[in-house]
Amino acid sequence: MYSALFLFVRPGFSNRATVALLLALLVSLAGCSQENTVWKLTGPTMGTAYHVTVVDAPAGLARAELQAMIDAELAAVNQEMSTYIPDSELMQFNGGPVSQPVALSPNLALVIAQALEIYRNSGGAFDVTVGPLVNLWGFGPNPEPETVPAAAEIDKLRAQIGSDALRLDGQKLIRSRPVQIDLSAIAKGHGVDRVADLLMEQGVANYLVEVGGELRTAGVNPAGQTWRIGIERPSAGQVVQKPIQVAGKGIATSGDYRNYYERDGKRYAHTIDPRTGRPVEHRLASVTVIADTCAMADGYATALNVMGAEAALKLAEELQLAVFLLVKTDTGFEERASSAFAPYLANQAESQGR
């Protein structure tokens, strides 16, 4: 049997404005019982990698067959939503007509709808058109600027971006000006959801799916217990700040304490606030969100990280989001959590008391 099974998660960084959850699986394996079958499937996707753990796959499902289905599903997500595939559906939309409705595939329409919902609920803190500002500040494909961007440059780009230019009518999307959509802050979470849905369709009841750090769990781990997730303390080394037990939910973390640069003694974090066009300056170090889908956890983690601790908790209470925050203080980090996150803390306290 497994002597220990623990999932360790911490904020990581992609090539764009999004900050994802980086997963390191730490398993102490002392041999498996014959009754307990565990498959670990992995492969490249979305410029990163996926990791799937399946516990007790149903009879008749072949490992190689399941991995082929996962690869095909994630390849489809890439073809729909990648900004690195020139003929992806998203890139074809970005290069298409303005002020004319464009029919989208059901999955792309779903993710755009989720992105617009988060945009509205966050007051513009989450914006899938923010890419030009991210690039201006040197956190996209462009190198870090030698000098801080001028206010005129920032204001010019702010006038050009904005998800208010997007209107989704069913599966038809219209843009009123030539904004460019980048779904990197939500697409990995959607990819996790697609794989999780595939597993359930195949009769898999116990699994963990991770893509580029975003994850979703169901059922139990190889030890027969609820999956345990460790939220990292923002410091050197892998130190767990808060372990929680999660099943049947999507989980994502966003943070800005690793990806930054300094100019003239001032620190510029990679998280760009679309509402100001500038890097955030608050003391919120990381945000962890638990939601029904990984896509919504992914998007809201980014939005709340932009907003700062007070505004993030206010929105979390309004929307009943399960949110855990780590806020920088002069002596370390302060933990804050929304009401909806309380059951996860209670479950952890209960497990520690056994």
Short mmCIF file of N, CA and C in Angstrom, two decimals, residues 70-141:
data_model
loop_
_atom_site.label_atom_id
_atom_site.label_comp_id
_atom_site.label_asym_id
_atom_site.label_seq_id
_atom_site.Cartn_x
_atom_site.Cartn_y
_atom_site.Cartn_z
N ILE A 70 -6.89 10.91 -24.13
CA ILE A 70 -6.48 12.14 -23.46
C ILE A 70 -5.65 13.02 -24.40
N ASP A 71 -4.69 12.40 -25.09
CA ASP A 71 -3.86 13.16 -26.04
C ASP A 71 -4.71 13.82 -27.11
N ALA A 72 -5.70 13.09 -27.62
CA ALA A 72 -6.57 13.63 -28.68
C ALA A 72 -7.42 14.78 -28.15
N GLU A 73 -7.91 14.64 -26.92
CA GLU A 73 -8.76 15.69 -26.34
C GLU A 73 -7.97 16.98 -26.14
N LEU A 74 -6.75 16.86 -25.62
CA LEU A 74 -5.94 18.05 -25.38
C LEU A 74 -5.44 18.66 -26.69
N ALA A 75 -5.21 17.82 -27.70
CA ALA A 75 -4.84 18.35 -29.02
C ALA A 75 -5.99 19.17 -29.59
N ALA A 76 -7.22 18.73 -29.33
CA ALA A 76 -8.39 19.48 -29.80
C ALA A 76 -8.50 20.82 -29.09
N VAL A 77 -8.23 20.85 -27.78
CA VAL A 77 -8.25 22.11 -27.04
C VAL A 77 -7.22 23.07 -27.62
N ASN A 78 -6.03 22.58 -27.89
CA ASN A 78 -4.98 23.41 -28.48
C ASN A 78 -5.42 23.98 -29.82
N GLN A 79 -6.01 23.15 -30.65
CA GLN A 79 -6.41 23.59 -31.98
C GLN A 79 -7.53 24.63 -31.91
N GLU A 80 -8.30 24.58 -30.85
CA GLU A 80 -9.37 25.55 -30.67
C GLU A 80 -8.87 26.87 -30.08
N MET A 81 -7.95 26.82 -29.11
CA MET A 81 -7.69 27.98 -28.26
C MET A 81 -6.26 28.49 -28.19
N SER A 82 -5.32 27.85 -28.86
CA SER A 82 -3.93 28.27 -28.77
C SER A 82 -3.68 29.56 -29.55
N THR A 83 -2.80 30.39 -29.00
CA THR A 83 -2.33 31.56 -29.75
C THR A 83 -0.99 31.27 -30.41
N TYR A 84 -0.50 30.04 -30.27
CA TYR A 84 0.78 29.64 -30.86
C TYR A 84 0.59 28.76 -32.09
N ILE A 85 -0.65 28.41 -32.41
CA ILE A 85 -0.97 27.66 -33.61
C ILE A 85 -1.63 28.64 -34.59
N PRO A 86 -0.97 28.99 -35.67
CA PRO A 86 -1.48 30.04 -36.55
C PRO A 86 -2.89 29.80 -37.07
N ASP A 87 -3.25 28.53 -37.30
CA ASP A 87 -4.57 28.26 -37.85
C ASP A 87 -5.55 27.75 -36.80
N SER A 88 -5.25 27.98 -35.51
CA SER A 88 -6.21 27.59 -34.47
C SER A 88 -7.49 28.40 -34.66
N GLU A 89 -8.57 27.89 -34.09
CA GLU A 89 -9.85 28.59 -34.23
C GLU A 89 -9.77 30.00 -33.64
N LEU A 90 -9.10 30.13 -32.49
CA LEU A 90 -8.98 31.44 -31.86
C LEU A 90 -8.18 32.41 -32.72
N MET A 91 -7.07 31.94 -33.30
CA MET A 91 -6.26 32.83 -34.13
C MET A 91 -6.98 33.21 -35.41
N GLN A 92 -7.80 32.32 -35.93
CA GLN A 92 -8.59 32.68 -37.09
C GLN A 92 -9.61 33.76 -36.74
N PHE A 93 -10.18 33.68 -35.52
CA PHE A 93 -11.08 34.75 -35.09
C PHE A 93 -10.33 36.05 -34.93
N ASN A 94 -9.15 36.00 -34.28
CA ASN A 94 -8.36 37.22 -34.06
C ASN A 94 -8.00 37.92 -35.37
N GLY A 95 -7.80 37.13 -36.43
CA GLY A 95 -7.45 37.71 -37.71
C GLY A 95 -8.63 37.94 -38.62
N GLY A 96 -9.83 37.69 -38.10
CA GLY A 96 -11.04 37.78 -38.92
C GLY A 96 -11.67 39.16 -38.92
N PRO A 97 -12.91 39.23 -39.38
CA PRO A 97 -13.58 40.52 -39.53
C PRO A 97 -13.99 41.16 -38.21
N VAL A 98 -14.05 42.46 -38.19
CA VAL A 98 -14.52 43.23 -37.05
C VAL A 98 -15.96 43.66 -37.33
N SER A 99 -16.77 43.72 -36.29
CA SER A 99 -18.18 44.13 -36.39
C SER A 99 -19.03 43.16 -37.18
N GLN A 100 -18.57 41.93 -37.30
CA GLN A 100 -19.37 40.88 -37.94
C GLN A 100 -19.41 39.66 -37.04
N PRO A 101 -20.57 39.02 -36.91
CA PRO A 101 -20.65 37.83 -36.07
C PRO A 101 -19.86 36.67 -36.66
N VAL A 102 -19.13 35.96 -35.80
CA VAL A 102 -18.35 34.80 -36.21
C VAL A 102 -18.83 33.59 -35.41
N ALA A 103 -19.20 32.53 -36.10
CA ALA A 103 -19.67 31.32 -35.43
C ALA A 103 -18.50 30.59 -34.79
N LEU A 104 -18.65 30.24 -33.52
CA LEU A 104 -17.61 29.54 -32.77
C LEU A 104 -18.02 28.09 -32.52
N SER A 105 -17.03 27.25 -32.27
CA SER A 105 -17.31 25.89 -31.84
C SER A 105 -17.91 25.95 -30.44
N PRO A 106 -18.66 24.94 -30.02
CA PRO A 106 -19.28 24.97 -28.68
C PRO A 106 -18.28 25.17 -27.56
N ASN A 107 -17.11 24.53 -27.63
CA ASN A 107 -16.14 24.65 -26.54
C ASN A 107 -15.52 26.04 -26.47
N LEU A 108 -15.18 26.61 -27.62
CA LEU A 108 -14.61 27.96 -27.61
C LEU A 108 -15.66 28.96 -27.14
N ALA A 109 -16.90 28.79 -27.55
CA ALA A 109 -17.97 29.68 -27.10
C ALA A 109 -18.14 29.58 -25.58
N LEU A 110 -18.03 28.36 -25.05
CA LEU A 110 -18.16 28.18 -23.60
C LEU A 110 -17.07 28.93 -22.85
N VAL A 111 -15.83 28.80 -23.29
CA VAL A 111 -14.72 29.44 -22.58
C VAL A 111 -14.81 30.97 -22.71
N ILE A 112 -15.20 31.47 -23.86
CA ILE A 112 -15.40 32.91 -24.01
C ILE A 112 -16.50 33.39 -23.07
N ALA A 113 -17.58 32.62 -22.96
CA ALA A 113 -18.68 32.99 -22.06
C ALA A 113 -18.18 33.03 -20.61
N GLN A 114 -17.38 32.04 -20.21
CA GLN A 114 -16.83 32.03 -18.85
C GLN A 114 -15.92 33.23 -18.63
N ALA A 115 -15.08 33.54 -19.61
CA ALA A 115 -14.17 34.68 -19.49
C ALA A 115 -14.94 35.99 -19.36
N LEU A 116 -16.00 36.15 -20.13
CA LEU A 116 -16.79 37.38 -20.07
C LEU A 116 -17.55 37.49 -18.75
N GLU A 117 -17.99 36.36 -18.21
CA GLU A 117 -18.66 36.36 -16.91
C GLU A 117 -17.70 36.84 -15.82
N ILE A 118 -16.47 36.32 -15.84
CA ILE A 118 -15.48 36.73 -14.84
C ILE A 118 -15.09 38.20 -15.05
N TYR A 119 -15.00 38.63 -16.30
CA TYR A 119 -14.70 40.03 -16.62
C TYR A 119 -15.75 40.95 -15.99
N ARG A 120 -17.02 40.61 -16.18
CA ARG A 120 -18.09 41.45 -15.63
C ARG A 120 -18.09 41.42 -14.11
N ASN A 121 -18.00 40.23 -13.52
CA ASN A 121 -18.07 40.11 -12.06
C ASN A 121 -16.89 40.76 -11.36
N SER A 122 -15.74 40.81 -12.02
CA SER A 122 -14.54 41.38 -11.40
C SER A 122 -14.35 42.85 -11.74
N GLY A 123 -15.30 43.44 -12.43
CA GLY A 123 -15.17 44.85 -12.80
C GLY A 123 -14.01 45.12 -13.73
N GLY A 124 -13.69 44.14 -14.58
CA GLY A 124 -12.63 44.31 -15.56
C GLY A 124 -11.25 43.87 -15.10
N ALA A 125 -11.15 43.32 -13.89
CA ALA A 125 -9.84 42.85 -13.41
C ALA A 125 -9.34 41.65 -14.21
N PHE A 126 -10.26 40.88 -14.76
CA PHE A 126 -9.92 39.76 -15.63
C PHE A 126 -10.30 40.15 -17.05
N ASP A 127 -9.33 40.18 -17.94
CA ASP A 127 -9.58 40.65 -19.30
C ASP A 127 -8.72 39.88 -20.28
N VAL A 128 -9.36 39.09 -21.15
CA VAL A 128 -8.61 38.24 -22.08
C VAL A 128 -8.04 39.02 -23.26
N THR A 129 -8.22 40.33 -23.27
CA THR A 129 -7.63 41.16 -24.33
C THR A 129 -6.43 41.96 -23.84
N VAL A 130 -5.94 41.67 -22.61
CA VAL A 130 -4.90 42.49 -21.99
C VAL A 130 -3.51 42.25 -22.58
N GLY A 131 -3.35 41.26 -23.45
CA GLY A 131 -2.05 40.87 -23.98
C GLY A 131 -1.12 42.00 -24.40
N PRO A 132 -1.58 43.01 -25.16
CA PRO A 132 -0.67 44.09 -25.56
C PRO A 132 -0.01 44.81 -24.38
N LEU A 133 -0.74 44.98 -23.28
CA LEU A 133 -0.16 45.62 -22.10
C LEU A 133 0.86 44.72 -21.42
N VAL A 134 0.58 43.43 -21.37
CA VAL A 134 1.52 42.47 -20.80
C VAL A 134 2.82 42.50 -21.60
N ASN A 135 2.69 42.53 -22.92
CA ASN A 135 3.87 42.59 -23.79
C ASN A 135 4.65 43.89 -23.60
N LEU A 136 3.93 45.00 -23.45
CA LEU A 136 4.57 46.29 -23.26
C LEU A 136 5.46 46.30 -22.02
N TRP A 137 5.01 45.64 -20.97
CA TRP A 137 5.77 45.62 -19.72
C TRP A 137 6.83 44.52 -19.70
N GLY A 138 6.94 43.75 -20.78
CA GLY A 138 8.00 42.76 -20.88
C GLY A 138 7.72 41.44 -20.21
N PHE A 139 6.42 41.12 -20.00
CA PHE A 139 6.07 39.85 -19.38
C PHE A 139 5.43 38.87 -20.37
N GLY A 140 5.47 39.21 -21.65
CA GLY A 140 5.02 38.32 -22.70
C GLY A 140 6.22 37.85 -23.49
N PRO A 141 6.09 37.75 -24.82
CA PRO A 141 7.24 37.32 -25.63
C PRO A 141 8.32 38.40 -25.76
#
